[in-house]
CSV table of C-alpha atoms and ligand atoms in Angstrom, one decimal:
chain,number,residue,atom,x,y,z
A,1,MET,CA,34.4,1.4,-172.6
A,2,PRO,CA,32.5,-2.2,-173.6
A,3,ARG,CA,29.4,-2.7,-171.3
A,4,CYS,CA,30.4,-7.1,-171.4
A,5,MET,CA,33.1,-8.4,-170.6
A,6,PRO,CA,34.9,-8.4,-174.2
A,7,GLU,CA,35.5,-11.9,-175.4
A,8,PRO,CA,37.9,-14.4,-175.3
A,9,TYR,CA,37.5,-15.5,-178.4
A,10,ARG,CA,36.9,-14.1,-182.4
A,11,ILE,CA,34.9,-14.7,-185.1
A,12,LYS,CA,36.2,-17.4,-187.6
A,13,MET,CA,33.2,-17.8,-189.6
A,14,VAL,CA,29.6,-15.7,-189.7
A,15,GLU,CA,26.4,-17.4,-190.5
A,16,PRO,CA,23.6,-14.9,-192.0
A,17,LEU,CA,20.6,-13.9,-190.3
A,18,ARG,CA,17.4,-12.2,-191.9
A,19,MET,CA,15.2,-9.7,-190.5
A,20,THR,CA,12.0,-9.9,-191.6
A,21,THR,CA,8.6,-7.4,-191.5
A,22,ARG,CA,6.0,-6.9,-188.7
A,23,GLU,CA,3.1,-8.2,-191.0
A,24,TYR,CA,4.8,-11.5,-191.9
A,25,ARG,CA,5.8,-12.3,-188.6
A,26,GLN,CA,2.6,-11.9,-188.0
A,27,GLN,CA,1.9,-15.0,-190.2
A,28,CYS,CA,4.4,-16.8,-189.1
A,29,LEU,CA,2.9,-16.8,-185.1
A,30,ASP,CA,-0.4,-17.5,-187.2
A,31,ARG,CA,0.8,-20.6,-188.6
A,32,ALA,CA,2.9,-21.3,-185.7
A,33,HIS,CA,-0.2,-21.4,-183.9
A,34,TYR,CA,1.4,-18.9,-181.0
A,35,ASN,CA,3.8,-21.3,-180.2
A,36,THR,CA,7.0,-20.5,-181.0
A,37,PHE,CA,8.0,-24.2,-180.8
A,38,LEU,CA,6.9,-24.0,-184.0
A,39,LEU,CA,8.1,-21.3,-185.5
A,40,ASP,CA,10.7,-22.0,-188.5
A,41,ALA,CA,14.0,-20.9,-187.4
A,42,ASP,CA,14.4,-18.8,-190.8
A,43,ASP,CA,11.7,-16.5,-189.6
A,44,VAL,CA,13.6,-15.6,-186.5
A,45,TYR,CA,16.4,-12.9,-186.1
A,46,ILE,CA,17.6,-14.0,-182.7
A,47,ASP,CA,17.0,-17.1,-181.5
A,48,LEU,CA,17.4,-17.2,-177.7
A,49,LEU,CA,14.3,-20.1,-177.5
A,50,THR,CA,17.2,-22.4,-175.6
A,51,ASP,CA,20.4,-22.7,-174.8
A,52,SER,CA,20.6,-26.4,-175.7
A,53,GLY,CA,22.7,-27.5,-179.0
A,54,THR,CA,22.8,-23.6,-180.2
A,55,GLY,CA,26.1,-22.6,-179.0
A,56,ALA,CA,28.9,-22.3,-181.2
A,57,MET,CA,32.3,-25.1,-181.4
A,58,SER,CA,35.5,-23.9,-181.6
A,59,ASP,CA,38.1,-24.9,-183.9
A,60,ARG,CA,40.3,-27.5,-181.8
A,61,GLN,CA,36.4,-28.6,-181.7
A,62,TRP,CA,36.1,-28.5,-185.5
A,63,GLY,CA,39.2,-30.2,-186.1
A,64,ALA,CA,38.7,-32.9,-182.8
A,65,LEU,CA,35.6,-34.1,-185.6
A,66,MET,CA,37.8,-34.8,-188.3
A,67,GLN,CA,39.3,-37.3,-185.9
A,68,GLY,CA,35.7,-39.2,-184.9
A,69,ASP,CA,36.6,-43.1,-185.2
A,70,GLU,CA,33.3,-44.0,-186.8
A,71,ALA,CA,33.7,-48.0,-185.4
A,72,TYR,CA,30.6,-49.6,-184.5
A,73,ALA,CA,32.5,-51.1,-181.0
A,74,GLY,CA,35.1,-50.0,-179.4
A,75,SER,CA,35.8,-46.8,-181.1
A,76,ARG,CA,38.8,-44.5,-179.9
A,77,SER,CA,37.0,-41.1,-179.4
A,78,PHE,CA,34.7,-42.9,-177.0
A,79,GLU,CA,37.9,-43.4,-175.2
A,80,HIS,CA,38.5,-39.6,-175.7
A,81,MET,CA,35.2,-38.9,-173.9
A,82,CYS,CA,35.6,-41.1,-171.1
A,83,GLU,CA,39.2,-39.3,-170.8
A,84,SER,CA,37.3,-36.0,-170.4
A,85,ILE,CA,34.7,-37.0,-168.4
A,86,ARG,CA,36.8,-39.1,-165.5
A,87,GLU,CA,39.3,-35.7,-165.8
A,88,VAL,CA,36.5,-32.7,-165.3
A,89,MET,CA,34.2,-34.7,-163.2
A,90,GLY,CA,35.5,-38.0,-161.9
A,91,TYR,CA,32.8,-40.3,-162.8
A,92,SER,CA,34.4,-43.9,-164.3
A,93,LEU,CA,31.4,-45.5,-165.1
A,94,ILE,CA,30.3,-44.0,-168.4
A,95,ILE,CA,27.2,-44.6,-170.7
A,96,PRO,CA,26.8,-42.5,-173.6
A,97,THR,CA,23.8,-41.6,-175.2
A,98,HIS,CA,21.8,-39.3,-177.9
A,99,GLN,CA,21.1,-36.1,-175.7
A,100,GLY,CA,19.8,-36.4,-172.2
A,101,ARG,CA,16.9,-37.5,-172.1
A,102,GLY,CA,18.4,-40.5,-173.5
A,103,ALA,CA,20.1,-40.9,-169.7
A,104,GLU,CA,17.3,-39.8,-168.0
A,105,HIS,CA,15.1,-43.2,-169.4
A,106,LEU,CA,17.9,-45.5,-168.7
A,107,PHE,CA,18.7,-43.6,-165.0
A,108,PHE,CA,14.7,-43.9,-164.3
A,109,GLN,CA,14.2,-47.0,-166.0
A,110,ASN,CA,16.5,-48.7,-164.2
A,111,PHE,CA,16.5,-46.7,-160.7
A,112,ILE,CA,13.1,-45.8,-160.0
A,113,GLN,CA,10.6,-48.8,-158.3
A,114,PRO,CA,7.4,-47.8,-158.4
A,115,GLY,CA,5.9,-45.8,-155.8
A,116,ASP,CA,9.3,-44.2,-155.1
A,117,ILE,CA,9.2,-40.7,-154.0
A,118,LEU,CA,12.3,-38.5,-155.6
A,119,PRO,CA,12.6,-35.4,-154.0
A,120,MET,CA,14.4,-32.5,-156.7
A,121,ASN,CA,15.4,-28.8,-156.6
A,122,MET,CA,12.7,-27.9,-158.7
A,123,TYR,CA,11.5,-30.2,-161.4
A,124,PHE,CA,13.0,-30.5,-165.0
A,125,THR,CA,10.5,-30.7,-168.1
A,126,THR,CA,11.5,-34.1,-169.4
A,127,THR,CA,13.3,-35.1,-166.1
A,128,ARG,CA,9.9,-35.5,-164.5
A,129,ALA,CA,8.4,-37.1,-167.6
A,130,HIS,CA,11.0,-39.9,-167.3
A,131,LEU,CA,10.5,-40.3,-163.9
A,132,GLU,CA,6.9,-40.3,-163.5
A,133,LEU,CA,7.3,-42.8,-166.8
A,134,ALA,CA,9.0,-45.3,-164.1
A,135,GLY,CA,6.2,-45.1,-161.7
A,136,GLY,CA,8.4,-42.5,-159.3
A,137,GLU,CA,7.1,-39.2,-157.8
A,138,PHE,CA,8.4,-35.9,-157.7
A,139,ARG,CA,8.5,-34.0,-154.3
A,140,ASP,CA,10.1,-30.2,-154.8
A,141,ILE,CA,12.1,-28.9,-152.0
A,142,ILE,CA,14.0,-26.1,-153.4
A,143,CYS,CA,14.2,-23.3,-151.1
A,144,ASP,CA,11.4,-21.1,-150.9
A,145,GLU,CA,13.3,-18.3,-152.2
A,146,ALA,CA,13.6,-20.0,-155.4
A,147,HIS,CA,10.0,-19.6,-155.7
A,148,ASP,CA,9.9,-15.7,-155.5
A,149,SER,CA,11.3,-13.8,-158.1
A,150,GLN,CA,11.5,-10.9,-156.5
A,151,SER,CA,14.0,-12.6,-153.8
A,152,ASP,CA,17.6,-11.8,-154.2
A,153,PHE,CA,18.9,-14.8,-152.8
A,154,ARG,CA,22.1,-15.8,-154.3
A,155,TRP,CA,22.0,-19.4,-154.4
A,156,LYS,CA,18.7,-20.0,-154.8
A,157,GLY,CA,19.2,-23.5,-156.6
A,158,ASN,CA,19.8,-24.8,-152.9
A,159,VAL,CA,17.9,-28.1,-151.2
A,160,ASP,CA,15.7,-27.1,-147.8
A,161,LEU,CA,16.9,-29.4,-145.7
A,162,ASP,CA,14.2,-29.5,-143.8
A,163,LYS,CA,11.9,-29.5,-146.5
A,164,LEU,CA,13.9,-33.0,-147.2
A,165,ASP,CA,14.1,-34.1,-143.8
A,166,GLY,CA,10.5,-33.6,-143.3
A,167,LEU,CA,9.2,-36.0,-146.5
A,168,VAL,CA,12.3,-38.9,-145.8
A,169,GLU,CA,10.2,-38.5,-142.1
A,170,HIS,CA,7.1,-39.1,-143.8
A,171,TYR,CA,8.0,-41.7,-146.4
A,172,GLY,CA,11.0,-43.3,-145.1
A,173,SER,CA,14.0,-44.0,-146.3
A,174,ALA,CA,12.7,-46.9,-148.5
A,175,ARG,CA,10.8,-44.9,-150.8
A,176,VAL,CA,12.9,-42.1,-150.6
A,177,ARG,CA,16.0,-43.4,-151.7
A,178,ALA,CA,17.8,-40.8,-153.7
A,179,ILE,CA,17.7,-37.1,-153.9
A,180,SER,CA,18.2,-35.4,-157.7
A,181,MET,CA,20.0,-31.9,-157.4
A,182,ALA,CA,20.8,-30.1,-160.5
A,183,PRO,CA,23.3,-26.9,-160.8
A,184,ASP,CA,22.4,-23.5,-161.9
A,185,VAL,CA,18.2,-24.8,-161.8
A,186,ASN,CA,16.6,-23.9,-165.2
A,187,MET,CA,12.8,-24.1,-164.1
A,188,ALA,CA,14.2,-21.1,-161.6
A,189,GLY,CA,16.3,-19.1,-164.4
A,190,GLY,CA,19.2,-20.2,-164.3
A,191,GLN,CA,19.9,-19.9,-159.9
A,192,PRO,CA,23.1,-21.9,-158.7
A,193,PHE,CA,22.8,-23.8,-155.3
A,194,SER,CA,26.1,-23.1,-152.7
A,195,MET,CA,28.8,-25.7,-152.7
A,196,ALA,CA,28.0,-26.0,-148.6
A,197,ASN,CA,24.2,-26.5,-149.2
A,198,LEU,CA,25.6,-29.3,-151.5
A,199,ARG,CA,27.7,-30.8,-149.2
A,200,GLU,CA,25.6,-30.4,-146.0
A,201,VAL,CA,22.5,-32.3,-148.5
A,202,ARG,CA,24.9,-35.1,-149.1
A,203,ALA,CA,26.0,-35.4,-145.2
A,204,TYR,CA,22.3,-36.0,-144.4
A,205,CYS,CA,21.8,-38.5,-146.9
A,206,LEU,CA,25.1,-40.6,-146.4
A,207,GLU,CA,24.2,-41.3,-142.6
A,208,ARG,CA,20.7,-42.1,-144.1
A,209,GLY,CA,22.4,-44.3,-147.2
A,210,ILE,CA,20.4,-42.4,-149.9
A,211,LYS,CA,21.8,-41.6,-152.9
A,212,VAL,CA,22.2,-38.4,-154.8
A,213,PHE,CA,22.3,-37.7,-158.8
A,214,LEU,CA,22.8,-34.8,-160.3
A,215,ASP,CA,21.6,-33.7,-163.6
A,216,VAL,CA,25.0,-31.9,-164.6
A,217,THR,CA,24.0,-30.1,-167.5
A,218,ARG,CA,24.9,-26.5,-166.7
A,219,ILE,CA,27.3,-27.4,-164.2
A,220,ALA,CA,29.9,-25.1,-165.1
A,221,GLU,CA,28.2,-22.1,-164.9
A,222,ASN,CA,27.2,-23.3,-161.3
A,223,ALA,CA,31.2,-23.8,-160.3
A,224,TRP,CA,31.6,-20.0,-161.5
A,225,PHE,CA,29.2,-18.5,-159.3
A,226,ILE,CA,30.9,-20.6,-156.5
A,227,HIS,CA,34.0,-19.7,-157.9
A,228,HIS,CA,33.2,-15.5,-157.7
A,229,LEU,CA,31.0,-15.8,-154.7
A,230,GLU,CA,31.2,-18.6,-152.7
A,231,PRO,CA,33.8,-17.8,-149.6
A,232,GLY,CA,37.0,-20.1,-150.2
A,233,TYR,CA,36.6,-20.8,-153.5
A,234,GLU,CA,38.3,-18.3,-155.4
A,235,GLN,CA,41.3,-20.0,-155.0
A,236,PHE,CA,39.8,-23.0,-156.8
A,237,SER,CA,39.5,-23.3,-160.4
A,238,ILE,CA,36.4,-24.4,-162.6
A,239,LYS,CA,37.6,-27.6,-162.9
A,240,GLU,CA,38.3,-28.1,-159.1
A,241,ILE,CA,35.1,-27.0,-158.1
A,242,ILE,CA,33.5,-29.5,-160.3
A,243,ARG,CA,34.9,-32.0,-159.5
A,244,GLU,CA,34.1,-31.5,-156.0
A,245,ILE,CA,30.8,-30.5,-156.9
A,246,CYS,CA,30.7,-34.3,-158.4
A,247,SER,CA,32.7,-35.9,-155.5
A,248,TYR,CA,29.3,-35.5,-153.6
A,249,SER,CA,27.1,-37.6,-156.0
A,250,ASP,CA,26.8,-40.8,-156.8
A,251,GLY,CA,26.3,-40.3,-160.5
A,252,ALA,CA,24.5,-38.7,-163.0
A,253,TRP,CA,23.3,-37.4,-166.4
A,254,MET,CA,24.2,-34.9,-168.7
A,255,SER,CA,22.2,-33.1,-171.8
A,256,SER,CA,26.1,-31.9,-173.4
A,257,LYS,CA,24.3,-29.6,-175.7
A,258,LYS,CA,25.0,-27.3,-172.7
A,259,ASP,CA,28.1,-26.8,-170.8
A,260,GLY,CA,29.3,-29.9,-172.6
A,261,LEU,CA,29.7,-26.6,-175.4
A,262,VAL,CA,28.4,-29.5,-178.3
A,263,ASN,CA,25.4,-29.8,-180.5
A,264,MET,CA,24.0,-33.4,-179.7
A,265,GLY,CA,25.0,-35.4,-177.2
A,266,GLY,CA,24.6,-36.7,-173.6
A,267,PHE,CA,25.9,-39.2,-171.1
A,268,LEU,CA,25.1,-41.4,-167.8
A,269,ALA,CA,28.5,-41.3,-165.3
A,270,PHE,CA,28.3,-43.1,-161.7
A,271,MET,CA,30.9,-43.2,-159.2
A,272,PRO,CA,32.9,-46.2,-158.4
A,273,GLY,CA,30.2,-48.4,-156.0
A,274,GLU,CA,27.0,-48.5,-158.7
A,275,GLU,CA,28.8,-51.2,-160.8
A,276,GLU,CA,25.4,-53.1,-160.4
A,277,LEU,CA,23.4,-50.2,-162.0
A,278,PHE,CA,25.5,-49.0,-164.1
A,279,ALA,CA,25.5,-52.5,-165.9
A,280,LYS,CA,21.7,-52.7,-165.8
A,281,CYS,CA,21.7,-49.4,-167.5
A,282,ARG,CA,24.3,-50.6,-169.9
A,283,SER,CA,22.9,-53.4,-171.1
A,284,GLN,CA,19.6,-51.2,-171.6
A,285,VAL,CA,21.6,-48.3,-173.7
A,286,VAL,CA,21.2,-51.0,-176.4
A,287,VAL,CA,17.9,-51.3,-177.1
A,288,TYR,CA,17.3,-47.8,-177.0
A,289,GLU,CA,19.9,-46.0,-177.9
A,290,GLY,CA,23.3,-47.4,-179.6
A,291,LEU,CA,25.8,-49.9,-178.6
A,292,HIS,CA,27.3,-49.1,-175.1
A,293,THR,CA,30.7,-47.5,-177.2
A,294,TYR,CA,28.7,-45.0,-178.8
A,295,GLY,CA,24.9,-45.4,-177.1
A,296,GLY,CA,23.4,-42.6,-179.8
A,297,MET,CA,26.6,-40.7,-180.9
A,298,SER,CA,28.8,-40.3,-183.7
A,299,GLY,CA,32.5,-40.7,-183.0
A,300,ARG,CA,33.5,-37.0,-184.3
A,301,ASP,CA,30.2,-35.5,-181.8
A,302,MET,CA,32.3,-37.9,-179.4
A,303,GLU,CA,35.4,-36.4,-180.4
A,304,ALA,CA,34.0,-32.7,-179.8
A,305,LEU,CA,32.3,-33.3,-176.3
A,306,ALA,CA,35.6,-34.9,-175.2
A,307,VAL,CA,37.3,-31.1,-176.1
A,308,GLY,CA,34.1,-29.2,-175.0
A,309,LEU,CA,34.5,-29.8,-172.1
A,310,ARG,CA,37.5,-29.2,-171.0
A,311,GLU,CA,36.8,-25.5,-172.5
A,312,VAL,CA,33.4,-25.2,-170.7
A,313,CYS,CA,36.2,-24.5,-167.6
A,314,ASP,CA,37.8,-21.7,-168.6
A,315,ASP,CA,36.9,-19.2,-166.1
A,316,ASP,CA,37.1,-16.4,-168.9
A,317,TYR,CA,34.6,-17.8,-171.2
A,318,LEU,CA,32.6,-18.2,-168.4
A,319,SER,CA,32.3,-15.2,-167.2
A,320,CYS,CA,32.2,-13.1,-170.6
A,321,ARG,CA,28.9,-15.3,-170.9
A,322,HIS,CA,28.3,-14.3,-167.6
A,323,SER,CA,29.0,-10.3,-168.2
A,324,GLN,CA,26.5,-10.8,-171.3
A,325,LEU,CA,23.9,-12.2,-169.4
A,326,GLU,CA,24.0,-9.1,-166.8
A,327,LEU,CA,24.1,-7.0,-169.4
A,328,LEU,CA,20.9,-8.1,-170.9
A,329,HIS,CA,19.5,-8.4,-167.4
A,330,GLY,CA,20.6,-4.6,-166.8
A,331,LEU,CA,19.3,-3.0,-169.7
A,332,LEU,CA,15.8,-4.9,-168.7
A,333,LEU,CA,15.8,-3.6,-165.1
A,334,LYS,CA,16.6,0.0,-165.5
A,335,ALA,CA,13.6,0.2,-168.0
A,336,GLY,CA,11.3,-0.9,-166.0
A,337,VAL,CA,10.6,-4.9,-166.8
A,338,PRO,CA,10.1,-7.1,-164.4
A,339,LEU,CA,12.9,-9.6,-164.4
A,340,VAL,CA,13.6,-13.0,-161.8
A,341,HIS,CA,16.3,-12.3,-159.7
A,342,PRO,CA,19.2,-12.6,-159.0
A,343,CYS,CA,20.4,-12.8,-163.0
A,344,GLY,CA,21.2,-16.8,-163.8
A,345,GLY,CA,23.5,-18.6,-165.9
A,346,HIS,CA,22.2,-19.6,-168.9
A,347,GLY,CA,19.2,-16.8,-169.1
A,348,VAL,CA,17.4,-13.7,-169.1
A,349,PHE,CA,14.0,-14.7,-167.3
A,350,VAL,CA,11.2,-12.1,-167.8
A,351,ASP,CA,8.5,-12.5,-164.8
A,352,ALA,CA,5.1,-12.7,-167.4
A,353,LYS,CA,2.5,-12.5,-164.2
A,354,ALA,CA,4.1,-9.3,-163.1
A,355,PHE,CA,3.9,-7.6,-167.1
A,356,LEU,CA,0.7,-8.7,-167.7
A,357,PRO,CA,-0.9,-8.6,-164.9
A,358,HIS,CA,-3.8,-7.7,-166.4
A,359,LEU,CA,-4.0,-11.7,-167.3
A,360,ASP,CA,-5.1,-14.7,-165.6
A,361,GLN,CA,-2.6,-17.5,-165.7
A,362,ASP,CA,-4.9,-19.7,-167.2
A,363,GLU,CA,-4.8,-17.6,-170.7
A,364,PHE,CA,-1.0,-18.3,-170.2
A,365,PRO,CA,0.7,-15.0,-170.2
A,366,ALA,CA,4.5,-16.1,-170.9
A,367,GLN,CA,3.3,-17.9,-173.4
A,368,ALA,CA,1.1,-15.3,-174.9
A,369,LEU,CA,4.6,-12.7,-174.2
A,370,ALA,CA,7.1,-15.2,-175.8
A,371,ALA,CA,4.5,-14.6,-179.1
A,372,GLU,CA,4.4,-10.4,-178.6
A,373,ILE,CA,8.4,-10.3,-178.4
A,374,TYR,CA,8.6,-12.4,-181.4
A,375,LEU,CA,5.6,-10.5,-183.0
A,376,GLU,CA,7.8,-7.3,-182.3
A,377,GLY,CA,11.5,-7.7,-183.3
A,378,GLY,CA,11.9,-11.1,-184.5
A,379,VAL,CA,13.2,-12.5,-181.2
A,380,ARG,CA,12.6,-15.8,-179.6
A,381,GLY,CA,12.2,-16.7,-176.5
A,382,MET,CA,10.1,-19.6,-175.0
A,383,GLU,CA,7.4,-20.0,-171.6
A,384,ARG,CA,8.4,-21.3,-168.8
A,385,GLY,CA,5.2,-21.7,-167.0
A,386,ASN,CA,1.6,-22.8,-166.6
A,387,VAL,CA,1.9,-24.6,-169.8
A,388,SER,CA,5.7,-26.1,-169.6
A,389,ALA,CA,4.4,-27.4,-166.0
A,390,ASP,CA,2.0,-29.7,-167.8
A,391,ARG,CA,-1.5,-31.0,-165.9
A,392,ASP,CA,-1.9,-32.4,-162.4
A,393,PRO,CA,-2.0,-35.9,-163.7
A,394,VAL,CA,-5.0,-36.5,-161.1
A,395,THR,CA,-7.4,-33.6,-161.4
A,396,GLY,CA,-6.3,-32.7,-164.7
A,397,ARG,CA,-5.9,-29.2,-163.6
A,398,ASN,CA,-3.2,-26.4,-165.2
A,399,ARG,CA,-0.7,-26.7,-162.7
A,400,ARG,CA,-0.7,-23.2,-162.4
A,401,PRO,CA,3.2,-23.0,-160.6
A,402,ARG,CA,4.2,-19.7,-158.6
A,403,LEU,CA,6.3,-18.7,-161.7
A,404,GLU,CA,5.5,-17.6,-164.9
A,405,LEU,CA,8.3,-16.6,-167.3
A,406,VAL,CA,9.7,-16.0,-170.6
A,407,ARG,CA,12.9,-18.0,-171.1
A,408,LEU,CA,15.2,-15.6,-173.0
A,409,THR,CA,18.4,-17.8,-173.3
A,410,ILE,CA,21.6,-17.6,-174.6
A,411,PRO,CA,23.3,-19.7,-176.5
A,412,ARG,CA,27.2,-20.0,-175.9
A,413,ARG,CA,29.4,-18.0,-177.8
A,414,VAL,CA,27.0,-17.4,-180.5
A,415,TYR,CA,25.2,-13.5,-179.8
A,416,THR,CA,27.6,-10.8,-179.9
A,417,GLU,CA,26.9,-7.4,-177.3
A,418,SER,CA,24.8,-5.0,-180.0
A,419,HIS,CA,22.5,-8.4,-180.2
A,420,LEU,CA,21.6,-8.2,-177.1
A,421,GLU,CA,20.9,-4.3,-176.9
A,422,TYR,CA,18.6,-4.9,-179.9
A,423,VAL,CA,16.5,-8.3,-177.5
A,424,ALA,CA,16.8,-5.2,-174.7
A,425,GLU,CA,15.2,-2.7,-177.1
A,426,THR,CA,12.7,-5.1,-178.2
A,427,VAL,CA,10.9,-6.8,-175.0
A,428,ILE,CA,11.0,-2.9,-174.0
A,429,GLU,CA,8.5,-1.4,-176.3
A,430,VAL,CA,6.6,-4.9,-175.7
A,431,PHE,CA,6.5,-3.6,-172.3
A,432,ALA,CA,5.5,0.0,-173.4
A,433,ARG,CA,2.1,-1.5,-174.9
A,434,ARG,CA,1.5,-4.3,-172.3
A,435,ASP,CA,-1.9,-3.2,-171.7
A,436,GLN,CA,-2.6,-3.9,-174.9
A,437,ILE,CA,-1.8,-8.0,-174.4
A,438,ARG,CA,-4.2,-10.2,-175.1
A,439,GLY,CA,-4.4,-13.7,-173.5
A,440,LEU,CA,-4.7,-17.1,-175.1
A,441,LYS,CA,-6.9,-20.1,-175.2
A,442,MET,CA,-5.0,-23.4,-175.8
A,443,THR,CA,-7.1,-25.5,-178.5
A,444,TRP,CA,-5.0,-28.7,-178.7
A,445,GLU,CA,-2.2,-30.2,-176.5
A,446,PRO,CA,-0.3,-33.4,-176.3
A,447,GLU,CA,-0.3,-35.7,-173.3
A,448,LYS,CA,3.4,-35.2,-171.9
A,449,LEU,CA,5.4,-32.4,-172.3
A,450,ARG,CA,2.7,-30.6,-174.2
A,451,PHE,CA,5.0,-26.8,-174.0
A,452,PHE,CA,7.0,-28.0,-177.1
A,453,GLN,CA,3.7,-28.7,-179.6
A,454,ALA,CA,0.5,-27.2,-177.6
A,455,GLN,CA,-1.7,-24.9,-180.4
A,456,PHE,CA,-3.5,-21.7,-179.1
A,457,GLU,CA,-5.2,-18.9,-180.4
A,458,PRO,CA,-5.7,-15.4,-179.0
A,459,LEU,CA,-8.8,-14.3,-176.6
A,460,PRO,CA,-11.3,-12.1,-178.0
A,461,ALA,CA,-9.8,-8.2,-177.8
A,462,GLU,CA,-13.4,-7.7,-175.8
A,463,ARG,CA,-13.3,-10.9,-173.6
A,464,GLN,CA,-10.3,-12.5,-171.7
A,465,LEU,CA,-11.3,-15.9,-170.2
A,466,SER,CA,-12.2,-17.0,-166.8
A,467,ALA,CA,-9.9,-18.8,-165.0
A,468,ALA,CA,-12.9,-21.6,-164.8
A,469,GLU,CA,-13.3,-21.5,-168.5
A,470,GLY,CA,-9.8,-21.4,-169.2
A,471,MET,CA,-9.3,-24.4,-167.7
A,472,SER,CA,-12.0,-26.3,-169.1
A,473,ALA,CA,-11.2,-24.9,-172.5
A,474,SER,CA,-7.7,-26.3,-172.5
A,475,ALA,CA,-9.1,-29.5,-171.5
A,476,GLY,CA,-9.9,-30.7,-175.3
B,501,LIG,N1,17.9,-31.6,-167.5
B,501,LIG,C1,17.7,-30.0,-167.8
B,501,LIG,C2,18.0,-29.4,-166.3
B,501,LIG,C3,17.9,-29.5,-168.7
B,501,LIG,O1,18.0,-28.1,-168.8
B,501,LIG,C4,17.8,-30.2,-170.1
B,501,LIG,C5,16.9,-29.8,-171.6
B,501,LIG,C6,17.9,-31.9,-170.2
B,501,LIG,C7,17.7,-32.5,-169.0
B,501,LIG,C8,17.3,-32.6,-171.2
B,501,LIG,O2,18.1,-32.8,-172.2
B,501,LIG,O3,17.4,-32.1,-174.6
B,501,LIG,O4,19.4,-32.9,-174.0
B,501,LIG,O5,17.5,-33.7,-174.2
B,501,LIG,N2,16.8,-28.5,-171.2
B,501,LIG,C9,16.4,-28.1,-172.9
B,501,LIG,C10,15.9,-26.4,-172.7
B,501,LIG,C11,15.8,-28.8,-173.9
B,501,LIG,O6,16.0,-25.6,-173.1
B,501,LIG,O7,16.3,-25.9,-171.4
B,501,LIG,P1,18.4,-33.0,-173.5
């Protein structure tokens, strides 16, 4: 019996992978300054860096590419993309962008006023960066369980209404003019919210004139959890659940590179009633992205997205994807590797603090662990912890978030069960020699979103930096 649900598709085209030696990978790691983002993809065997733009398109999507209308203005492909977004999500006012952060940029520049407070169910890196660039401030209103890797609560993406109410009481709805919720919360380990929670949040916000905006990047994966695990929702299709989620919002942005099942693209979309904000964003898209009927996407990409958004609503596809995640989660769990529980919607997240308890958080355990996993077997994951959280703009210190994780992100429709078994074996090998793993010192960092480009070197074997030293050493 297969341990994964068999894939509801078969392979039509293959892409060769290359295994390397450990010595070679050590050289690659040195050249990449111990940052997996700085490795060449050719030097990676199994690439679990991200699920963003790394999925495989279907034959229908490749067929649709050929029908792309590359007209500069008024492209037919734009209409096709809008029809699909309307059908699947119900948004009618749509602005295409080159990817998710292009949509975030337009949204925050036009919606946020300096001093605004934006509560969110945890942060995402690019979202918070754009919010702060526009003069707004992020506040975390996710439930406490989300910050505890060992909590088995199924709806860790839920908003804690008391936290939201506390902020509204404190700042007033003049400063808390909106909240933002993301399905399948990325930084929490791919954790979903429940429909019941979203409905409650919407009712609370409606009473006070507070808007609700969604980051619908991984909405289908969240809808899968609702369909299978939330009482009353088994009779609704994934598409119906997505429509209901979106119906509780005033607008949304999406990185289509995830649940859009495409390699590039994004959009900003609003419900009727948001014509004014839509018009402001639409007049700005031409400055930063492209004309409002392509916004940084080619016609063929818009055609592929139109197909991808419908395909992602297939319960068989989503169930198979989830069973792949459960397979990897289960194999690691059996070997005692500390993980985020329960298994999330787009990746398996290793708890690096528990994996490497001898390292201080300012010795970047998750960054060090991601490097070791690469060294061991050519498997590339990424850090989601102290590096990703950036520095506190007021104190200049590392934020030291409670979750210090390595994300093993599963690309959509790309890897097989045996690839995932290989990944599990690699991580388990590293776990067996965890005591010998050294921390890292950050030798260079950019000002924002440092995890993409920061550089590190291993700390000397005989001495780990103390927390205080770690902070000053990485300040340069
Ligand atoms: N929102 C969420 C929840 C995301 O996960 C991402 C990207 C974005 C917005 C930004 O979209 O990359 O298209 O500009 N996440 C990628 C990741 C980078 O690896 O998690 P983008």
